[in-house]
mmCIF file of C-alpha atoms in Angstrom:
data_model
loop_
_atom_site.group_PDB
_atom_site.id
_atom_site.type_symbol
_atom_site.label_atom_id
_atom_site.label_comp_id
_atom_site.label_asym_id
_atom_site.label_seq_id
_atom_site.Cartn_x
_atom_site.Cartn_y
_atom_site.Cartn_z
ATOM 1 C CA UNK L 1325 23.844 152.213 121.371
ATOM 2 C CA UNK L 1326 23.471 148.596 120.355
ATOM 3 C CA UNK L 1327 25.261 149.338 116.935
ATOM 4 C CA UNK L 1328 27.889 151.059 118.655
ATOM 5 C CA UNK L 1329 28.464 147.968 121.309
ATOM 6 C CA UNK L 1330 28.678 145.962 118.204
ATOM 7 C CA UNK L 1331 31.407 147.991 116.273
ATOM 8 C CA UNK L 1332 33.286 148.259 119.261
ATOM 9 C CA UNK L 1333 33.345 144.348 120.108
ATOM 10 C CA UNK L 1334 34.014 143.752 115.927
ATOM 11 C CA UNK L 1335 37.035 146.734 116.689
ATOM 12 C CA UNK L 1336 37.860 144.813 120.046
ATOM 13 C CA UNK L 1337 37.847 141.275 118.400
ATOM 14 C CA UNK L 1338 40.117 142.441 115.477
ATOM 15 C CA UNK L 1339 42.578 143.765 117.717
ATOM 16 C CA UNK L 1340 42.636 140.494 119.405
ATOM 17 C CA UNK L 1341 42.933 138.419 116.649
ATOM 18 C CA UNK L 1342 46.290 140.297 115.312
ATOM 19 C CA UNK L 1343 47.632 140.132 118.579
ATOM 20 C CA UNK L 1344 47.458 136.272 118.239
ATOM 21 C CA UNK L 1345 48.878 136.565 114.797
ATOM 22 C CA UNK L 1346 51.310 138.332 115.959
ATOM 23 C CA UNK L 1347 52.391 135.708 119.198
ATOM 24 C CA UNK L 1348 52.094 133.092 116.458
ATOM 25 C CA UNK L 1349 54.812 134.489 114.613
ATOM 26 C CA UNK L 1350 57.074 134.966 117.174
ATOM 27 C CA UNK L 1351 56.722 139.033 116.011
ATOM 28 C CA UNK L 1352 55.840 140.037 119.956
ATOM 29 C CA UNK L 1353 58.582 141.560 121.905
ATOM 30 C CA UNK L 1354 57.621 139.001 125.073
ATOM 31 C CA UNK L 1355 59.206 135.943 122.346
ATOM 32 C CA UNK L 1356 62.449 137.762 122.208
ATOM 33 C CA UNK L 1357 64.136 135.078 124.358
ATOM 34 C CA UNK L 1358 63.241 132.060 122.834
ATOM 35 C CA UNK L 1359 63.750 132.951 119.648
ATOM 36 C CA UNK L 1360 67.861 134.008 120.620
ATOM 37 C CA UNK L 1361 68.407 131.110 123.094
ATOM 38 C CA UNK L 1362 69.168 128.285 119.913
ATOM 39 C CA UNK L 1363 71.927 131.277 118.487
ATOM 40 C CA UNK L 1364 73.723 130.674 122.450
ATOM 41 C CA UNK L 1365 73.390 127.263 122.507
ATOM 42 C CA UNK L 1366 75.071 126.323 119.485
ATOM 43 C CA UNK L 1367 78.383 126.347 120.110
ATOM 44 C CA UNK L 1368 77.635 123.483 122.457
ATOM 45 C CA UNK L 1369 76.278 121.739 119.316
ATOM 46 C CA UNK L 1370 79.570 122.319 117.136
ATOM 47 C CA UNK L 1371 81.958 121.452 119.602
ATOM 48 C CA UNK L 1372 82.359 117.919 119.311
ATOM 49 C CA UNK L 1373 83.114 118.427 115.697
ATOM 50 C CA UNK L 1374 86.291 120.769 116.454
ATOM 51 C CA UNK L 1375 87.508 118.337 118.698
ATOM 52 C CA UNK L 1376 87.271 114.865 116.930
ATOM 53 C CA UNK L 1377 90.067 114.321 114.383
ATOM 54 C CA UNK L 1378 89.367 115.628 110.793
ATOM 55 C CA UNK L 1379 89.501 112.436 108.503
ATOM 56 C CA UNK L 1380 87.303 114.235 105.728
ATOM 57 C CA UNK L 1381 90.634 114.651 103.266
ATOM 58 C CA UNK L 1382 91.489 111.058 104.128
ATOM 59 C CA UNK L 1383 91.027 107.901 101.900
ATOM 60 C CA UNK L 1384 90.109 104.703 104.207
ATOM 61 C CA UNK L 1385 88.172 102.676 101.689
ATOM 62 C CA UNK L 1386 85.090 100.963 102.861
ATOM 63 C CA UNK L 1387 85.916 101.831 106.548
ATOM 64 C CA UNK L 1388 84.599 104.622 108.258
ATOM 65 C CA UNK L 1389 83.004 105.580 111.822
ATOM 66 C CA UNK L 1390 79.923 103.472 111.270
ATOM 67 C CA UNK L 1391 81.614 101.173 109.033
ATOM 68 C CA UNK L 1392 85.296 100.581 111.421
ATOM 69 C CA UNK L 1393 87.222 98.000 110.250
ATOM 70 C CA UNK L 1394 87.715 95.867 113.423
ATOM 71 C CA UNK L 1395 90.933 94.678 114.220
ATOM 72 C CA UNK L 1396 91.111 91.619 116.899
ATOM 73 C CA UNK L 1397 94.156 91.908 118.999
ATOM 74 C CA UNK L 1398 95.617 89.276 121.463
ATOM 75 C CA UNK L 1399 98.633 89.067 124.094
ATOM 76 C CA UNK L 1400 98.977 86.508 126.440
ATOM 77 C CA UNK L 1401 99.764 88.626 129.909
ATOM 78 C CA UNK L 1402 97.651 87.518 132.856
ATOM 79 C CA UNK L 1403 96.891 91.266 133.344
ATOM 80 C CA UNK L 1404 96.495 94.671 132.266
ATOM 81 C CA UNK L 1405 99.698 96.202 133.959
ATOM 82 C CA UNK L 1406 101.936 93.902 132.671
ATOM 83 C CA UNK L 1407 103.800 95.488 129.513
ATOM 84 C CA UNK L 1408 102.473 93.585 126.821
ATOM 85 C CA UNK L 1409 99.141 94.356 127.875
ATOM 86 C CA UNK L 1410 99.686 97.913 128.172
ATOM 87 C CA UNK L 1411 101.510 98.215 124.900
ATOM 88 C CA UNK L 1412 97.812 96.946 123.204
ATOM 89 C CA UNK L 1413 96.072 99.611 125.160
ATOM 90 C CA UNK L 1414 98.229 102.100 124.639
ATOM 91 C CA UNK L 1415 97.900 101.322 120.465
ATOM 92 C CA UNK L 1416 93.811 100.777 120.625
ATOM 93 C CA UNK L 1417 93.709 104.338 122.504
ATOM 94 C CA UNK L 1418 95.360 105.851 119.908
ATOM 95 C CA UNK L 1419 94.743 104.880 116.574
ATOM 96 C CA UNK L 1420 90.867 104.315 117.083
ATOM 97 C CA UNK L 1421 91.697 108.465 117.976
ATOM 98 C CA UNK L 1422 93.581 108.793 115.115
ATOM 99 C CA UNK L 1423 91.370 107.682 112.957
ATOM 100 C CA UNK L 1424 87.990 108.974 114.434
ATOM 101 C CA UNK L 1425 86.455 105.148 114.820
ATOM 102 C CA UNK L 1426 87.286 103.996 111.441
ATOM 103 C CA UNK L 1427 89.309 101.309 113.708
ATOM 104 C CA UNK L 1428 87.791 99.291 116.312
ATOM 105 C CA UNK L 1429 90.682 97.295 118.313
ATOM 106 C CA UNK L 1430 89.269 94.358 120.555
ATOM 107 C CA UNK L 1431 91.686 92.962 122.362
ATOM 108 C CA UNK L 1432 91.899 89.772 123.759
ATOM 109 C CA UNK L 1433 94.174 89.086 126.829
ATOM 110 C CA UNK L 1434 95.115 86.558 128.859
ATOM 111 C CA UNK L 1435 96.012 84.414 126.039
ATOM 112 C CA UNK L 1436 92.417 83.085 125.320
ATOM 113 C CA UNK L 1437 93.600 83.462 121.179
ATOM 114 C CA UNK L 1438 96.995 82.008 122.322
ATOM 115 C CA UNK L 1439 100.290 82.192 123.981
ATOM 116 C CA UNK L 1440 103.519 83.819 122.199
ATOM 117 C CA UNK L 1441 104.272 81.698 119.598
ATOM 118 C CA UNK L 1442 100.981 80.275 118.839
ATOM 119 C CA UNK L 1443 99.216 83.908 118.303
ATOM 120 C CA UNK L 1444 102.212 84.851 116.384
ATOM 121 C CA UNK L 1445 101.487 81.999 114.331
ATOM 122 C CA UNK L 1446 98.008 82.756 113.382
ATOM 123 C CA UNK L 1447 99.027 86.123 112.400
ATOM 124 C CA UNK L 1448 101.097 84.364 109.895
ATOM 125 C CA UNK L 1449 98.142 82.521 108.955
ATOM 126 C CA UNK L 1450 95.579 85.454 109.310
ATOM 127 C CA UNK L 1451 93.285 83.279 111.343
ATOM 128 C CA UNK L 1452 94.014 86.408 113.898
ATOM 129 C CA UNK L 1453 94.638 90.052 112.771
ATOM 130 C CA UNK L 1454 97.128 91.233 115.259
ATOM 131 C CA UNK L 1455 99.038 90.485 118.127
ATOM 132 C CA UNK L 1456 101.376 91.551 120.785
ATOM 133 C CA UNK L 1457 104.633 89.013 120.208
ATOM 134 C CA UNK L 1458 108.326 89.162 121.875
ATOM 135 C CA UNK L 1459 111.439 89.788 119.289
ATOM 136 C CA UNK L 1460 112.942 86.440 120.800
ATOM 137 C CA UNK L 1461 109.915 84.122 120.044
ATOM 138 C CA UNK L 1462 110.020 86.312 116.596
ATOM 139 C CA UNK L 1463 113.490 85.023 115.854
ATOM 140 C CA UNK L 1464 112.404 81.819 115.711
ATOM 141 C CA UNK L 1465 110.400 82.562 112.411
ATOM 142 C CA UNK L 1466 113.272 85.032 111.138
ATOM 143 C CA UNK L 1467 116.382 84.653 112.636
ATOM 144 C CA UNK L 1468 117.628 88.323 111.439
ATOM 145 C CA UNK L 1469 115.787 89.610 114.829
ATOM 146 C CA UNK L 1470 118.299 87.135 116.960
ATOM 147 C CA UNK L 1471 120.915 89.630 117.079
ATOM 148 C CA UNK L 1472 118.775 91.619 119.350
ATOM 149 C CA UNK L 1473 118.901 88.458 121.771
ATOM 150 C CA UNK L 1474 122.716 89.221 122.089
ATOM 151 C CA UNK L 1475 123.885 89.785 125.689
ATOM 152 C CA UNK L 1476 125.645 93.582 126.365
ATOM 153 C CA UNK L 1477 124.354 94.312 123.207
ATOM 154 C CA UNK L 1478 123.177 97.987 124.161
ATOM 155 C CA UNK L 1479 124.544 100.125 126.524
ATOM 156 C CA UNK L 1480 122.361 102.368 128.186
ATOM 157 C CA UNK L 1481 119.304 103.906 127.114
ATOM 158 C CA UNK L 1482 120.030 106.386 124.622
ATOM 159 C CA UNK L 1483 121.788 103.708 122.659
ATOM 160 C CA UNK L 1484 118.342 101.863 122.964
ATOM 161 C CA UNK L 1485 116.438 105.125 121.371
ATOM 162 C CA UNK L 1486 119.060 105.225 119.380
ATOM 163 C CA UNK L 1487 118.837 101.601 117.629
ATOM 164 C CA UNK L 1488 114.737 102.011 117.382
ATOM 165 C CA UNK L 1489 115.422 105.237 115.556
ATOM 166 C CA UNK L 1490 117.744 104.045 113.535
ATOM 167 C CA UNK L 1491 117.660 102.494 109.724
ATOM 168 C CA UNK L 1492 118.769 98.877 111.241
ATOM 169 C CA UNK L 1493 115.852 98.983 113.240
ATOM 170 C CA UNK L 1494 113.466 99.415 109.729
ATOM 171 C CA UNK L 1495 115.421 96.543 107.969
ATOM 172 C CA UNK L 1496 114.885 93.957 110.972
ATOM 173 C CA UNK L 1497 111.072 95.373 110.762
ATOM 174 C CA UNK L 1498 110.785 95.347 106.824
ATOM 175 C CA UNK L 1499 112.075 91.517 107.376
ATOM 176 C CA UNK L 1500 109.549 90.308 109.070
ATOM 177 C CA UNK L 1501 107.103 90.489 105.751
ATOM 178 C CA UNK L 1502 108.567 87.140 104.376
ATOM 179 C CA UNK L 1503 107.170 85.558 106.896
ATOM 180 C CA UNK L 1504 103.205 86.697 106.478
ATOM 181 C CA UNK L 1505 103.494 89.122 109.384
ATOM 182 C CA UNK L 1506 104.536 92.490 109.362
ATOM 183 C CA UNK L 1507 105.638 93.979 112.772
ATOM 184 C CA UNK L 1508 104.324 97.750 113.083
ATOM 185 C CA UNK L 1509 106.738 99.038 115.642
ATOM 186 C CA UNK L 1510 108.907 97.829 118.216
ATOM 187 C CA UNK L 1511 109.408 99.282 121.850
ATOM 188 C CA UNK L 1512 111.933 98.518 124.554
ATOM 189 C CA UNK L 1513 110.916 96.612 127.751
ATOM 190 C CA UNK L 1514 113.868 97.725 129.543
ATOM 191 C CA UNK L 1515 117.105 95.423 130.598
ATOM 192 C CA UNK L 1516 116.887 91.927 131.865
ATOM 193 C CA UNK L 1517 117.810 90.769 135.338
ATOM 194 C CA UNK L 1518 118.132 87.324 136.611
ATOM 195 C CA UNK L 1519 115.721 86.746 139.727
ATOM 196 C CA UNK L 1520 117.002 83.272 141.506
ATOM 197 C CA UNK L 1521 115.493 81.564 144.387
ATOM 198 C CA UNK L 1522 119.285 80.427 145.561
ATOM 199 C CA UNK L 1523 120.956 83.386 146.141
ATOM 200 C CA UNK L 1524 122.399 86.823 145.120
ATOM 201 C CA UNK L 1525 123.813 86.823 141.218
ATOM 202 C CA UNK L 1526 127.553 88.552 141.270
ATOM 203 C CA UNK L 1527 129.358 86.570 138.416
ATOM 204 C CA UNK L 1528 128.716 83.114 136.053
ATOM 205 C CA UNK L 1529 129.655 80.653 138.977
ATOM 206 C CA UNK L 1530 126.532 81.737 141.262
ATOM 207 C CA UNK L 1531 124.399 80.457 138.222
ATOM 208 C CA UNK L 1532 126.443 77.031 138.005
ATOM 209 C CA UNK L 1533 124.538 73.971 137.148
ATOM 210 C CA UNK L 1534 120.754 76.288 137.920
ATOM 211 C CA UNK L 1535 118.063 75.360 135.972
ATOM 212 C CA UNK L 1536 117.065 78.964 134.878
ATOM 213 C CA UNK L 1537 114.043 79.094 132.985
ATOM 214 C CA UNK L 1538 115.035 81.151 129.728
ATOM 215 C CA UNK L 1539 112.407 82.727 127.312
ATOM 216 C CA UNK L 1540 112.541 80.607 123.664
ATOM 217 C CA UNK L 1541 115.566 81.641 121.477
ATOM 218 C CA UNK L 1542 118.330 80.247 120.593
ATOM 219 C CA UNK L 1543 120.892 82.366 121.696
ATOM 220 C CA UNK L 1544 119.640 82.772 125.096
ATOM 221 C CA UNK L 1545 119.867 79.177 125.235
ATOM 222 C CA UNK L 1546 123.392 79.557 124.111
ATOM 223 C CA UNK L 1547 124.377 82.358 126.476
ATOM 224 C CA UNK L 1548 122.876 80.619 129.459
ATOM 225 C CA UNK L 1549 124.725 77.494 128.838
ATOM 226 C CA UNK L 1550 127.996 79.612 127.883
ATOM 227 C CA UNK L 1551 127.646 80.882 132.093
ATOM 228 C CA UNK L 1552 127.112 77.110 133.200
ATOM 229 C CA UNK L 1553 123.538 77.448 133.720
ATOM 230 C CA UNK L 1554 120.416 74.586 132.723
ATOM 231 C CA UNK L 1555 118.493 77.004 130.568
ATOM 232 C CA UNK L 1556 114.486 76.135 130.442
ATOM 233 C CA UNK L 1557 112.484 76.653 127.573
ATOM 234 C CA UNK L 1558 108.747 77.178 129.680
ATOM 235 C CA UNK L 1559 106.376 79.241 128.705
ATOM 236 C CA UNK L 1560 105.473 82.754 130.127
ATOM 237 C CA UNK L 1561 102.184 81.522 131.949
ATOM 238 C CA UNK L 1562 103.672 79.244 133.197
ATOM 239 C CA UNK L 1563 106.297 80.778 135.020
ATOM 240 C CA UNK L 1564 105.363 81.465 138.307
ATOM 241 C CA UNK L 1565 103.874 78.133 138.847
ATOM 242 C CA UNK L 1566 107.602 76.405 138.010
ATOM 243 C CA UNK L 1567 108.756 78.789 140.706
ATOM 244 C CA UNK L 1568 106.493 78.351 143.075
ATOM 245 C CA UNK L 1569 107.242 73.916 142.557
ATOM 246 C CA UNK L 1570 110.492 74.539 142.375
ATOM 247 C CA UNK L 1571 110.981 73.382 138.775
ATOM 248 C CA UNK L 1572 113.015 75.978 138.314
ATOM 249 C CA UNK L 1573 115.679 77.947 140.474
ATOM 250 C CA UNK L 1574 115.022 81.587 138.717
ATOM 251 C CA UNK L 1575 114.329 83.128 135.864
ATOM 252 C CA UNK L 1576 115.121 86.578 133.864
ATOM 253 C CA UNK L 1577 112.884 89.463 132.530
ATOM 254 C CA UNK L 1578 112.296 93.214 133.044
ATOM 255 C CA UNK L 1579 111.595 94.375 136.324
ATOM 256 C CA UNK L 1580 107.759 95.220 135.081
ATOM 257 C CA UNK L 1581 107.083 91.710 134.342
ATOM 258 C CA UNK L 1582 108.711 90.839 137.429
ATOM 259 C CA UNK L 1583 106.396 92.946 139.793
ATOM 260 C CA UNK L 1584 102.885 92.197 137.381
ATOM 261 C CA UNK L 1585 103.455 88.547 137.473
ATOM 262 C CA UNK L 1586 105.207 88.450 141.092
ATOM 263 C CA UNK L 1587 108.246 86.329 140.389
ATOM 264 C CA UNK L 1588 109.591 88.095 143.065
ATOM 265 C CA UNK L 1589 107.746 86.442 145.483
ATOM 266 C CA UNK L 1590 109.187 83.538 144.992
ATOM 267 C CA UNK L 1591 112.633 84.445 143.618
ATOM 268 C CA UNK L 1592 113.365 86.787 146.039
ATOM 269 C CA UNK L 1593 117.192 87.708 144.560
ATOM 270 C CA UNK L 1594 117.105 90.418 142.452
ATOM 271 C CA UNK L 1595 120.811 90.211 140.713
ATOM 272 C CA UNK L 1596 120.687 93.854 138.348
ATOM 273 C CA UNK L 1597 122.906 92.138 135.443
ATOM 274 C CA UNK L 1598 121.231 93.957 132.742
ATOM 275 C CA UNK L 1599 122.260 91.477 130.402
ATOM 276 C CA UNK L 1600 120.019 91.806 127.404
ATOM 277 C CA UNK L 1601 117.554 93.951 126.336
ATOM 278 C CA UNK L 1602 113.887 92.859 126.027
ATOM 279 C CA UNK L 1603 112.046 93.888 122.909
ATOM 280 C CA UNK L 1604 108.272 93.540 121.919
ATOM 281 C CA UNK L 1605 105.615 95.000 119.217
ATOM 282 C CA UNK L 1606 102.630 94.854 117.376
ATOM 283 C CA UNK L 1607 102.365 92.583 114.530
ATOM 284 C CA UNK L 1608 99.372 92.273 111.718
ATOM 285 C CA UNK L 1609 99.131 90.155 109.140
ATOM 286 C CA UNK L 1610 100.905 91.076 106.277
ATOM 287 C CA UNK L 1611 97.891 90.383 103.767
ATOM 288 C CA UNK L 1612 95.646 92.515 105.470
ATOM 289 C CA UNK L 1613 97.385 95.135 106.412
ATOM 290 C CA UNK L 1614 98.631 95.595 102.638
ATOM 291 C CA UNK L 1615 94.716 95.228 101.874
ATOM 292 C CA UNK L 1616 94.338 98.327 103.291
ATOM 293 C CA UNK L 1617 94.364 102.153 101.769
ATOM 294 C CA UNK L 1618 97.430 103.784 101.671
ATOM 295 C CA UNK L 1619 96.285 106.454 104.096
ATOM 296 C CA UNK L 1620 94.667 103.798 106.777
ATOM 297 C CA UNK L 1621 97.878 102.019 106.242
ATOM 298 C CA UNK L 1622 99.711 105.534 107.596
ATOM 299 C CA UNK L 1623 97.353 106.096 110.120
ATOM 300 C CA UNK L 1624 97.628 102.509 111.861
ATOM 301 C CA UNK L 1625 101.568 102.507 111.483
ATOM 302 C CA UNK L 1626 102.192 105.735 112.948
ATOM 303 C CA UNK L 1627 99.920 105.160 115.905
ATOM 304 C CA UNK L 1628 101.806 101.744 116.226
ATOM 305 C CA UNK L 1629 105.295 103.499 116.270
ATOM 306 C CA UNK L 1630 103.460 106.324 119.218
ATOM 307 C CA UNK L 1631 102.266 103.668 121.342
ATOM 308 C CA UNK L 1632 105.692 102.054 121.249
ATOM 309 C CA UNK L 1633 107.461 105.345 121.805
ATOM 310 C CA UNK L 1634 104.975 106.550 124.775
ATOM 311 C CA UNK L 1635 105.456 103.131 126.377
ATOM 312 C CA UNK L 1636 109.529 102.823 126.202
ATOM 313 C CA UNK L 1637 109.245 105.951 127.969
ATOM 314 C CA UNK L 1638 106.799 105.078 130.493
ATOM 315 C CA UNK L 1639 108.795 101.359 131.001
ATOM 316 C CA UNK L 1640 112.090 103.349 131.428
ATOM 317 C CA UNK L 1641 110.519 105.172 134.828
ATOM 318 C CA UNK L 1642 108.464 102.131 135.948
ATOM 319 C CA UNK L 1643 110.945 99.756 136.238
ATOM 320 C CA UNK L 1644 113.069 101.734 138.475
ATOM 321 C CA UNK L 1645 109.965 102.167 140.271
ATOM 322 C CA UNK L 1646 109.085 98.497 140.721
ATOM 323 C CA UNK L 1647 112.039 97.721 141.604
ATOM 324 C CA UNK L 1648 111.707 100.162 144.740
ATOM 325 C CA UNK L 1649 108.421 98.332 145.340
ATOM 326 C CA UNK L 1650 109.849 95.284 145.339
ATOM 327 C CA UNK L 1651 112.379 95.975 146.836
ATOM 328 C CA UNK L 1652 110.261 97.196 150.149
ATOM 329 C CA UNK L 1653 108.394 94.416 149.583
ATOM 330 C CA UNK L 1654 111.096 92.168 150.829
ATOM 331 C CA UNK L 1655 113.116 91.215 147.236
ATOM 332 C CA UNK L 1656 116.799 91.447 147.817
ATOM 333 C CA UNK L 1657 118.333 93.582 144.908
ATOM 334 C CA UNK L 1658 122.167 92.996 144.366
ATOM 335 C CA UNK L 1659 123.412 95.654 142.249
ATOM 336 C CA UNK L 1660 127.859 95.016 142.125
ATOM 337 C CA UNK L 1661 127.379 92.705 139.835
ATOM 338 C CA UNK L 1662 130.325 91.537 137.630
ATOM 339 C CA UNK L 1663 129.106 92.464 134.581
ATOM 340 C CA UNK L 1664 132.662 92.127 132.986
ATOM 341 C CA UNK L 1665 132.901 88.391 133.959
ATOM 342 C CA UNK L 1666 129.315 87.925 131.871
ATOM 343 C CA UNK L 1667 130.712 89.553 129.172
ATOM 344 C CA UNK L 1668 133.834 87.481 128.954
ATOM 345 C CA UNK L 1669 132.349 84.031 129.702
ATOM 346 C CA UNK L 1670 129.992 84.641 126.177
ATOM 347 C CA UNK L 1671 132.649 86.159 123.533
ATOM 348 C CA UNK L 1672 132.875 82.795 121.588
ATOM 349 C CA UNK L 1673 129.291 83.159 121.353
ATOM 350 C CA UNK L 1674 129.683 86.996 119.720
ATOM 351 C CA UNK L 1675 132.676 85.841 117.581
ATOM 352 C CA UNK L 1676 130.288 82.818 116.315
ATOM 353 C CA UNK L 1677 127.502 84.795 115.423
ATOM 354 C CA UNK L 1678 129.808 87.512 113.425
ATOM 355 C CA UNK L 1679 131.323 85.101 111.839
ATOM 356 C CA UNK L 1680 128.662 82.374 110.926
ATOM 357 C CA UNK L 1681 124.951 84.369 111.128
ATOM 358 C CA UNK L 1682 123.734 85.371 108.932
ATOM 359 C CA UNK L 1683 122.822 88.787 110.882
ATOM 360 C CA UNK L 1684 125.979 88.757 111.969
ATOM 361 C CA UNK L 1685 127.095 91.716 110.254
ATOM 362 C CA UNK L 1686 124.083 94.031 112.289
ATOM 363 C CA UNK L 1687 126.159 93.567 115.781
ATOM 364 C CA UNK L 1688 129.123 95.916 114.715
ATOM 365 C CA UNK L 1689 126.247 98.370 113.381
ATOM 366 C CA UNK L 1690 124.026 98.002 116.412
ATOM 367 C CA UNK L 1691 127.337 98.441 118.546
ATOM 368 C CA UNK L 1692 128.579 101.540 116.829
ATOM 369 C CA UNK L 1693 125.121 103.730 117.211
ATOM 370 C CA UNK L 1694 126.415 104.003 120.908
ATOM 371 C CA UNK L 1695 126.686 107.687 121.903
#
């Protein structure tokens, strides 16, 4: 009997012991979960890689998603609705998208790297890689881009599209190079409208003898003085403070600058003249940006020229909106203005610049892409 109990516990330990063999290799039928559940998770593993842009085919150099090339990026607006602002976020949404991190924008508002002309100027210099910088303050440095500062220049909006889609609209861009800087893309802040602490704006004579504070180019100066006005040349900071002193009886600008930086508050008289249209964009420094690979070079210049796009849109609907908003918020908006009586008061101006710029021959072109 004892042999017996002994084969029978040898018989009963083997068993045993291939059972554990068995669990150990994940053989029994019990494991039959665990061993499927990584097959139905991993979809949730892949996804992120379907998703995120393929850059595999793409050539960006020594730049890469743990290697971005970092691009520092200034404006000068006191906040992040204003347009120059958004016009930065806009372009840092998309091309570090675009590229799949390769490019890290940083920007810095405010104007901690600068105001208008001075971040412009380090461009130049490439003591700052890019900034957000007005055409006007850009015509200073290249006067080809002060045709763009012409009053009744453009018509409507679809001769505004039309212009930024057009060939004239890559020459004035392709100029800019001489200078060191190379602007990327330019978008369309919408019309100008002069915003006056004295009184409703219906033809030249209500701006008689105002000091108006104008933004810095020459032919603003020059169409200002043409309507008997005391243009100002005072920076865009410092704006609201002139109003508020009374340095200043009014100023100009699109109504989204208007409502982020609450001229309105203080110049209360809204006068829709739509007198010139206000262009910005992205410049980079020329050096660098030619520094680059051919395909990072694509991929930063076509999310330049989206951001632009996406935010001429988005301007177009928001400045009606502000204007509503200001409008209920106690701004007096005169819309029969005289635009005629504008428009006469500054054709020695136009007949000077045809004649004597030497841009002069882009106002006919500009003129005739008019639907």
């Amino acid at each position: 009997m004892k042999r017996t109990n002994r084969i029978l516990a040898l018989i009963l330990a083997l068993v045993m012991a291939l059972a554990l063999a068995a669990c150990g290799n994940g053989a029994g039928t019990g494991n039959t979960p665990s061993t499927t559940a990584p097959e139905t998770s991993a979809p949730e593993t892949t996804a992120p890689e379907t998703t995120a842009p393929s850059t595999g085919d793409k050539d960006y150099g020594d730049y890469s998603a743990e290697n971005p090339l970092e691009l520092k990026l200034s404006h000068f607006a006191g906040n992040d609705t204003n347009q120059l602002a958004q016009l930065a976020i806009a372009f840092e949404r998309i091309v570090e998208e675009k590229t799949g991190g390769a490019v890290d924008v940083v920007i810095y508002g405010g104007g901690v790297l600068g105001n208008d002309r001075e971040s412009f100027e380090s461009v130049i210099a490439g003591t700052l890689d890019m900034a957000v910088n007005n055409t006007p303050i850009i015509s200073n440095y290249d006067e080809i881009f002060q045709v763009l500062d012409l009053p009744y220049l453009f018509q409507d909006y679809d001769h505004i599209n039309a212009f930024l889609a057009s060939d004239i609209c890559q020459q004035l861009l392709d100029s800019l190079t001489s200078t060191g800087a190379r602007m990327l893309c330019m978008q369309a802040v919408g019309f100008r409208n002069m915003d006056m602490c004295t009184g409703p704006v219906k033809t030249p004579a209500d701006i008689a003898g105002t000091k108006i504070r104008v933004t810095d180019s020459p032919i603003y100066r020059a169409q200002y003085e043409a309507w008997g006005a005391n243009p100002q040349i005072i920076a865009g900071p410092e704006v609201l403070t002139a109003l508020q002193q009374g340095t200043i009886d009014g100023c100009d600008n699109v109504h989204n600058v208007q409502y982020a930086d609450r001229y309105y508050e203080f110049a209360k008289y809204i006068s829709i003249t739509e007198h010139a249209v206000h262009f910005n964009g992205l410049t980079i420094n020329n050096a660098l940006f030619e520094g680059l690979s051919a395909d990072l070079q694509a991929d930063i210049l076509a999310a330049a020229q989206e951001a632009a796009a996406e935010r001429t849109e988005a301007l177009r609907v928001e400045n009606d909106e502000l204007l509503a908003t200001m409008e209920s918020e106690g701004a007096v908006v005169t819309k029969d203005v005289d635009k005629q009586s504008f428009i006469d008061a500054v054709q020695p101006l136009y007949e000077d610049f045809t004649a004597n710029h030497s841009a002069g021959s882009y106002v006919e072109q500009i003129q005739a892409l008019a639907g």
